[in-house]
Amino acid sequence: MKKQINFSTEGSLTSVGPLTISRVLPNRYAEKVGPFVFLDYVAPALKPHIDKRGMGAHPHRGIATLTYILQGEVEHFDSRGHRAKIHSGGAQWMKAGNGIVHDENFNYDREMDSRYIQGFQFWINLPAKNKAEEPAHVAVQAEEVPRKTLQSERGWIKVVVGQYEGLSSKIPDYAEQFLYHIHLEAGKYFSLSLAEGMEVAAFLTEGTVNLNGADAKAGELVVFDRHAGDIDISNTSGTAIDLLLFGGEEYKEPVVARGPFVLNSAKEIDLAYQDYHSGKYGSIEQGSYNY
């Protein structure tokens, strides 16, 4: 049995400095997919001129942020002293926990001579019991992301978050969740079976694809139902395509989101702002940034 498609939609566009951002999740149809409550897609930008320190320091609480960079490099700084740089194909995860201030600096990948910036930022909602934990950070370089070659030269799958057929990501799990990057050659296909109750969405970065009999194009988010079933992906483009498949078990606790905070009640949101404005999250040291 195939999973049914609930809806498809395109993101709303905005600009952050020289970068064009598509806000894909939340949208008018859905607030979340599994534990994923936010998704921004950074469309390909050719060697943009970034002349300031970072993209703007800001707080978070109650979530984990996940940046997955397809092309370029991302440098991370935060108020708990974590600092790391990832390159094309890498990911970095930050558990905001009970409060943190962070910033990221996107640039083209000078080390790997990439000419573009392209990538994603997700927010992953934490279970209530983990929202009050201390912040943490994990950087995963491209060669550390588990990858499996598909049979018959169809392409490959990378496990950015979660597990797949014996592969396991270094990024921590607090609930059943996954983020797969699937690369399919022209005219090839891939099929995945999901258990009952699993929420899942697909996002295509280029070309066209057929998902369980329905056509989708680049920039579309396609969200499926929660019933057990298969997702059949067929590359209908004349060239190779890249598609993200992400989701997990339904988040059943209350969700209250305001600004950069995602918690379980309005009272907790108010406290998050009070703690931030009173300086409890700390600040990023001046010397942390590159000039």
XYZ file of N, CA and C in Angstrom, residues 86-277:
576
model
N 31.584 23.732 9.146
C 31.312 22.587 8.284
C 31.396 23.024 6.834
N 31.673 22.039 5.960
C 31.827 22.317 4.532
C 30.783 21.547 3.732
N 30.776 21.754 2.433
C 29.776 21.161 1.535
C 29.501 19.702 1.882
N 28.203 19.382 2.137
C 27.810 18.032 2.497
C 27.786 17.747 3.979
N 28.198 18.717 4.807
C 28.230 18.525 6.250
C 26.967 19.046 6.930
N 26.851 18.742 8.223
C 25.693 19.169 9.006
C 26.161 19.565 10.396
N 25.433 20.499 11.005
C 25.678 20.769 12.415
C 24.360 20.939 13.159
N 24.377 20.375 14.365
C 23.197 20.279 15.213
C 23.484 20.988 16.518
N 22.537 21.794 16.961
C 22.694 22.488 18.241
C 21.438 22.295 19.072
N 21.584 21.684 20.234
C 20.469 21.591 21.177
C 20.423 22.875 21.978
N 19.360 23.670 21.772
C 19.219 24.923 22.505
C 18.898 24.658 23.969
N 18.139 23.574 24.223
C 17.841 23.212 25.598
C 17.213 24.349 26.368
N 17.825 24.694 27.527
C 17.255 25.714 28.406
C 17.662 27.135 28.050
N 18.295 27.308 26.895
C 18.547 28.665 26.418
C 19.960 28.903 25.954
N 20.085 29.492 24.765
C 21.393 29.755 24.183
C 21.257 30.884 23.166
N 22.347 31.586 22.920
C 22.432 32.562 21.836
C 23.418 32.012 20.819
N 23.049 32.014 19.541
C 23.978 31.500 18.528
C 23.942 32.370 17.275
N 24.912 32.133 16.430
C 25.006 32.813 15.141
C 25.703 31.871 14.177
N 25.421 32.060 12.889
C 26.069 31.281 11.847
C 26.513 32.216 10.731
N 27.658 31.913 10.170
C 28.179 32.696 9.058
C 28.244 31.801 7.827
N 27.390 32.061 6.835
C 27.377 31.300 5.584
C 28.366 31.930 4.611
N 29.078 31.098 3.872
C 29.969 31.587 2.838
C 30.156 30.488 1.802
N 30.708 30.849 0.646
C 31.054 29.803 -0.299
C 32.258 29.045 0.236
N 32.413 27.813 -0.198
C 33.391 26.897 0.379
C 34.753 27.127 -0.262
N 35.539 27.970 0.390
C 36.872 28.275 -0.154
C 37.797 27.063 -0.079
N 37.622 26.226 0.934
C 38.480 25.052 1.098
C 38.256 24.036 -0.014
N 36.985 23.871 -0.436
C 36.659 22.885 -1.465
C 36.402 23.545 -2.820
N 36.674 24.851 -2.917
C 36.553 25.597 -4.169
C 35.149 25.505 -4.764
N 34.135 25.538 -3.877
C 32.760 25.571 -4.337
C 32.376 27.016 -4.639
N 31.594 27.230 -5.702
C 31.237 28.596 -6.111
C 29.891 29.030 -5.545
N 29.168 28.109 -4.882
C 27.808 28.405 -4.470
C 27.603 28.215 -2.973
N 26.530 28.836 -2.475
C 25.967 28.524 -1.172
C 24.585 27.939 -1.416
N 24.290 26.803 -0.781
C 22.977 26.170 -0.878
C 22.807 25.247 0.316
N 21.665 25.318 0.979
C 21.483 24.438 2.125
C 20.143 24.615 2.808
N 20.047 24.025 4.007
C 18.786 23.972 4.747
C 19.034 24.265 6.217
N 18.033 24.883 6.850
C 18.029 24.930 8.312
C 16.685 24.425 8.816
N 16.758 23.433 9.717
C 15.593 22.851 10.368
C 15.589 23.230 11.850
N 14.390 23.283 12.425
C 14.230 23.256 13.872
C 13.550 21.943 14.212
N 14.125 21.224 15.176
C 13.586 19.948 15.623
C 13.068 20.132 17.046
N 11.770 19.932 17.235
C 11.164 20.116 18.547
C 11.646 19.037 19.507
N 12.028 19.446 20.707
C 12.486 18.496 21.719
C 11.319 18.037 22.593
N 11.334 16.794 23.060
C 10.345 16.378 24.062
C 10.434 17.291 25.288
N 9.317 17.450 25.992
C 9.267 18.357 27.140
C 10.372 18.052 28.151
N 10.665 16.777 28.382
C 11.666 16.395 29.382
C 13.074 16.831 28.997
N 13.311 17.096 27.701
C 14.644 17.487 27.242
C 14.792 18.993 27.035
N 13.692 19.734 27.111
C 13.745 21.175 26.846
C 14.533 21.941 27.913
N 14.613 21.394 29.126
C 15.305 22.077 30.217
C 16.758 21.629 30.378
N 17.241 20.777 29.468
C 18.618 20.296 29.566
C 19.610 21.358 29.104
N 20.865 21.130 29.441
C 21.922 22.052 29.034
C 22.133 21.974 27.516
N 22.483 23.086 26.879
C 22.734 23.085 25.431
C 23.919 22.197 25.056
N 23.927 21.785 23.791
C 25.002 20.952 23.252
C 25.144 21.232 21.766
N 26.275 20.839 21.193
C 26.530 21.086 19.773
C 27.315 19.918 19.184
N 26.937 19.520 17.961
C 27.636 18.455 17.236
C 27.845 18.922 15.798
N 29.085 18.868 15.321
C 29.403 19.169 13.922
C 29.761 17.868 13.211
N 29.180 17.646 12.044
C 29.401 16.423 11.271
C 29.883 16.820 9.877
N 31.105 16.459 9.535
C 31.623 16.771 8.214
C 31.053 15.808 7.173
N 31.171 16.176 5.905
C 30.552 15.407 4.823
C 30.950 13.941 4.849
N 32.211 13.667 5.093
C 32.682 12.276 5.060
C 32.173 11.472 6.257
N 31.603 12.145 7.269
C 31.073 11.457 8.442
C 29.574 11.172 8.327
N 28.935 11.676 7.275
C 27.515 11.416 7.069
C 27.372 10.033 6.433
N 26.678 9.095 7.086
C 26.555 7.739 6.524
C 25.901 7.769 5.140
N 26.456 6.979 4.226
C 25.976 6.970 2.839
C 25.917 5.541 2.326
N 24.872 5.241 1.546
C 24.700 3.915 0.958
C 24.444 4.069 -0.538
N 25.205 3.356 -1.336
C 24.996 3.365 -2.784
C 23.817 2.456 -3.126
N 22.913 2.953 -3.961
C 21.745 2.175 -4.362
C 22.117 1.226 -5.496
N 21.472 0.092 -5.532
C 21.770 -0.923 -6.545
C 21.443 -0.416 -7.952
N 22.081 -1.048 -8.926
C 21.847 -0.787 -10.354
C 22.153 0.654 -10.743
N 23.138 1.242 -10.059
C 23.604 2.592 -10.379
C 22.460 3.615 -10.356
N 21.542 3.416 -9.420
C 20.411 4.339 -9.322
C 20.773 5.632 -8.619
N 21.780 5.619 -7.765
C 22.163 6.810 -7.016
C 22.620 6.433 -5.619
N 22.281 7.269 -4.614
C 22.693 6.990 -3.242
C 21.733 7.650 -2.252
N 21.849 7.210 -0.992
C 21.087 7.807 0.102
C 22.044 8.143 1.236
N 21.905 9.348 1.799
C 22.669 9.768 2.968
C 21.731 9.874 4.167
N 22.200 9.404 5.313
C 21.416 9.458 6.542
C 21.938 10.635 7.376
N 21.308 11.777 7.217
C 21.728 12.970 7.947
C 21.259 12.897 9.396
N 20.035 12.408 9.595
C 19.458 12.202 10.931
C 18.791 10.831 10.950
N 18.931 10.114 12.061
C 18.220 8.851 12.219
C 19.011 7.646 11.740
N 18.274 6.602 11.326
C 18.875 5.345 10.892
C 18.227 4.872 9.596
N 18.998 4.060 8.856
C 18.462 3.422 7.656
C 19.321 2.219 7.306
N 18.727 1.040 7.339
C 19.385 -0.212 6.931
C 20.805 -0.341 7.475
N 20.930 -0.209 8.784
C 22.221 -0.394 9.436
C 23.077 0.852 9.518
N 22.690 1.916 8.832
C 23.411 3.187 8.916
C 22.812 4.030 10.032
N 23.659 4.751 10.765
C 23.186 5.545 11.892
C 23.925 6.881 11.941
N 23.174 7.968 12.014
C 23.748 9.309 12.066
C 24.379 9.585 13.427
N 25.372 10.479 13.458
C 26.000 10.910 14.704
C 25.136 11.926 15.449
N 24.129 12.466 14.778
C 23.275 13.483 15.391
C 22.327 12.819 16.379
N 22.249 13.318 17.616
C 21.431 12.659 18.652
C 19.946 12.614 18.297
N 19.290 11.560 18.784
C 17.844 11.388 18.645
C 17.202 11.467 20.026
N 16.076 12.186 20.126
C 15.281 12.188 21.356
C 13.896 11.603 21.109
N 13.623 11.275 19.863
C 12.388 10.623 19.446
C 12.705 9.950 18.121
N 11.770 9.156 17.604
C 12.003 8.520 16.311
C 11.896 9.571 15.217
N 12.980 9.815 14.499
C 13.032 10.879 13.503
C 14.067 10.531 12.438
N 13.946 11.161 11.279
C 14.894 10.878 10.207
C 14.960 12.050 9.243
N 16.111 12.181 8.619
C 16.325 13.103 7.507
C 17.252 12.394 6.532
N 16.700 12.061 5.351
C 17.455 11.371 4.323
C 17.664 12.300 3.127
N 18.872 12.295 2.601
C 19.181 12.983 1.347
C 19.315 11.902 0.276
N 18.405 11.928 -0.698
C 18.361 10.897 -1.738
C 18.772 11.513 -3.066
N 19.779 10.908 -3.696
C 20.267 11.349 -5.010
C 19.906 10.272 -6.029
N 19.113 10.646 -7.023
C 18.681 9.697 -8.047
C 19.152 10.137 -9.424
N 19.735 9.197 -10.152
C 20.141 9.477 -11.521
C 18.902 9.576 -12.422
N 19.106 10.137 -13.602
C 17.997 10.360 -14.536
C 17.251 9.062 -14.817
N 15.908 9.110 -14.687
C 15.070 7.952 -14.991
C 15.058 6.866 -13.942
N 15.746 7.047 -12.814
C 15.828 6.000 -11.786
C 14.775 6.205 -10.704
N 14.668 5.208 -9.809
C 13.629 5.241 -8.781
C 14.189 4.761 -7.446
N 13.423 5.047 -6.394
C 13.761 4.590 -5.044
C 12.447 4.408 -4.294
N 12.367 3.388 -3.443
C 11.152 3.125 -2.676
C 11.513 2.925 -1.204
N 10.660 3.462 -0.335
C 10.895 3.401 1.108
C 9.587 3.039 1.803
N 9.637 2.126 2.771
C 8.453 1.737 3.545
C 8.509 2.381 4.924
N 7.356 2.913 5.369
C 7.276 3.579 6.661
C 6.165 2.958 7.501
N 6.399 2.914 8.815
C 5.463 2.282 9.738
C 4.264 3.183 10.020
N 3.243 2.608 10.616
C 2.040 3.347 11.003
C 2.403 4.486 11.967
N 1.783 5.645 11.755
C 1.975 6.787 12.638
C 3.135 7.689 12.279
N 3.939 7.307 11.308
C 5.091 8.114 10.932
C 4.671 9.234 9.980
N 5.023 10.456 10.362
C 4.783 11.607 9.491
C 6.006 11.812 8.611
N 5.794 12.218 7.363
C 6.918 12.355 6.433
C 6.599 13.388 5.367
N 7.644 14.110 4.952
C 7.521 15.086 3.883
C 8.728 14.965 2.962
N 8.539 15.382 1.713
C 9.616 15.381 0.719
C 9.804 16.792 0.195
N 11.061 17.160 -0.084
C 11.375 18.455 -0.682
C 12.403 18.245 -1.778
N 12.094 18.756 -2.962
C 12.942 18.587 -4.140
C 13.668 19.893 -4.437
N 14.986 19.828 -4.674
C 15.763 21.041 -4.913
C 15.869 21.411 -6.386
N 15.645 20.439 -7.270
C 15.795 20.718 -8.702
C 15.059 19.663 -9.502
N 14.696 20.010 -10.732
C 14.092 19.038 -11.623
C 12.655 18.700 -11.260
N 12.231 17.502 -11.691
C 10.882 17.016 -11.425
C 10.955 15.585 -10.926
N 9.898 15.173 -10.209
C 9.873 13.842 -9.629
C 8.421 13.381 -9.555
N 8.233 12.077 -9.556
C 6.912 11.512 -9.351
C 6.907 10.797 -8.009
N 5.971 11.189 -7.141
C 5.864 10.622 -5.802
C 4.530 9.897 -5.682
N 4.569 8.592 -5.636
C 3.348 7.781 -5.533
C 2.293 8.184 -6.557
N 2.761 8.430 -7.779
C 1.853 8.733 -8.872
C 1.545 10.191 -9.080
N 2.022 11.077 -8.195
C 1.773 12.517 -8.329
C 3.071 13.234 -8.698
N 2.997 14.151 -9.658
C 4.169 14.898 -10.088
C 4.460 16.052 -9.135
N 5.743 16.306 -8.894
C 6.184 17.429 -8.067
C 7.384 18.068 -8.736
N 7.551 19.365 -8.471
C 8.648 20.099 -9.082
C 9.543 20.711 -8.010
N 10.666 21.256 -8.446
C 11.636 21.863 -7.537
C 10.969 22.949 -6.696
N 11.302 22.989 -5.411
C 10.765 23.999 -4.513
C 9.479 23.617 -3.820
N 8.923 22.442 -4.146
C 7.678 21.994 -3.523
C 7.945 21.130 -2.299
N 7.128 21.342 -1.265
C 7.079 20.455 -0.113
C 5.861 19.562 -0.277
N 6.068 18.256 -0.227
C 4.982 17.286 -0.374
C 4.864 16.525 0.944
N 3.675 16.583 1.562
C 3.460 15.967 2.872
C 2.486 14.809 2.742
N 2.855 13.678 3.336
C 2.070 12.443 3.246
C 1.254 12.206 4.521
N 0.318 11.248 4.452
C -0.497 10.904 5.620
C 0.301 10.053 6.607
N -0.350 9.708 7.744
C 0.338 8.986 8.817
C 0.181 7.473 8.723
N -0.527 6.977 7.736
C -0.744 5.537 7.648
C 0.512 4.812 7.164
N 0.657 3.570 7.568
C 1.776 2.756 7.107
C 1.702 2.599 5.589
N 2.857 2.575 4.951
C 2.863 2.400 3.505
C 4.181 2.773 2.874
N 4.207 2.690 1.552
C 5.422 2.938 0.786
C 5.401 4.339 0.175
N 6.593 4.865 -0.039
C 6.779 6.068 -0.850
C 7.662 5.672 -2.022
N 7.103 5.751 -3.222
C 7.842 5.447 -4.448
C 8.269 6.760 -5.094
N 9.570 6.897 -5.321
C 10.141 8.123 -5.886
C 10.722 7.790 -7.250
N 10.226 8.445 -8.300
C 10.734 8.233 -9.655
C 11.263 9.555 -10.198
N 12.494 9.546 -10.656
C 13.091 10.742 -11.245
C 12.599 10.894 -12.674
N 11.746 11.901 -12.896
C 11.202 12.146 -14.234
C 11.967 13.242 -14.967
N 13.077 13.713 -14.386
C 13.915 14.724 -15.037
C 14.868 14.060 -16.024
N 15.441 14.857 -16.856
C 16.449 14.339 -17.780
C 17.830 14.279 -17.173
N 17.953 14.768 -15.929
C 19.239 14.781 -15.233
C 19.043 14.247 -13.815
N 20.134 14.085 -13.092
C 20.071 13.626 -11.706
C 19.363 14.656 -10.835
N 18.712 14.174 -9.783
C 18.020 15.070 -8.859
C 18.403 14.742 -7.420
N 18.179 15.732 -6.536
C 18.399 15.558 -5.102
C 17.109 15.886 -4.372
N 16.730 15.011 -3.437
C 15.479 15.152 -2.717
C 15.724 14.858 -1.240
N 15.120 15.666 -0.371
C 15.163 15.395 1.058
C 13.857 14.755 1.487
N 13.960 13.716 2.302
C 12.809 13.045 2.885
C 13.002 13.116 4.397
N 12.038 13.720 5.112
C 12.234 13.912 6.548
C 10.923 13.741 7.295
N 11.038 13.419 8.599
C 9.851 13.256 9.424
C 10.150 12.428 10.651
N 9.109 11.752 11.154
C 9.263 10.935 12.337
C 7.923 10.719 13.008
N 7.989 10.209 14.237
C 6.755 9.973 14.967
C 6.078 11.296 15.306
N 4.753 11.252 15.391
C 3.982 12.462 15.672
C 4.363 13.043 17.030
N 4.562 14.372 17.089
C 4.832 15.064 18.348
C 3.489 15.332 19.012
N 3.192 14.663 20.134
C 1.860 14.699 20.725
C 1.737 15.628 21.925
N 2.849 16.194 22.402
C 2.775 17.155 23.499
C 2.307 18.510 22.967
N 1.791 19.395 23.821
C 1.388 20.729 23.352
C 2.564 21.469 22.727
N 2.290 22.234 21.697
C 3.319 23.016 21.018
C 2.906 24.486 21.040
N 3.730 25.309 21.673
C 3.517 26.752 21.674
C 4.794 27.389 21.149
N 4.700 28.051 20.008
C 5.863 28.661 19.366
C 5.670 30.174 19.294
N 6.723 30.895 19.669
C 6.702 32.347 19.532
C 8.129 32.817 19.274
N 8.332 33.449 18.124
C 9.675 33.898 17.786
C 10.633 32.722 17.713
N 11.778 32.795 18.417
C 12.786 31.725 18.334
C 12.602 30.616 19.359
N 11.473 30.639 20.092
C 11.259 29.673 21.161
C 10.105 28.732 20.819
N 10.281 27.429 21.106
C 9.218 26.437 20.930
C 9.140 25.640 22.223
N 8.031 25.829 22.961
C 7.875 25.196 24.261
C 6.497 24.551 24.348
N 6.035 24.268 25.561
C 4.782 23.518 25.719
C 3.644 24.345 26.310
N 3.910 25.607 26.681
C 2.854 26.460 27.216
C 3.230 27.921 27.026
N 2.231 28.791 27.056
C 2.476 30.235 26.941
C 3.285 30.738 28.132
N 3.061 30.167 29.309
C 3.820 30.565 30.492
C 5.304 30.286 30.306
N 5.622 29.137 29.715
C 7.036 28.802 29.464
C 7.651 29.754 28.441
N 6.870 30.177 27.461
C 7.360 31.140 26.474
C 7.687 32.464 27.161
N 6.787 32.932 28.022
C 7.027 34.185 28.746
C 8.301 34.090 29.572
N 8.506 32.963 30.243
C 9.711 32.775 31.052
C 10.960 32.754 30.173
N 10.855 32.147 28.981
C 11.997 32.102 28.060
C 12.444 33.507 27.684
N 11.486 34.388 27.398
C 11.836 35.774 27.068
C 12.420 36.497 28.276
N 11.849 36.280 29.452
C 12.378 36.917 30.652
C 13.820 36.507 30.906
N 14.092 35.205 30.780
C 15.445 34.715 31.015
C 16.423 35.266 29.988
N 15.971 35.362 28.739
C 16.844 35.908 27.695
C 17.176 37.366 27.975
N 16.166 38.169 28.263
C 16.395 39.606 28.478
C 17.156 39.889 29.776
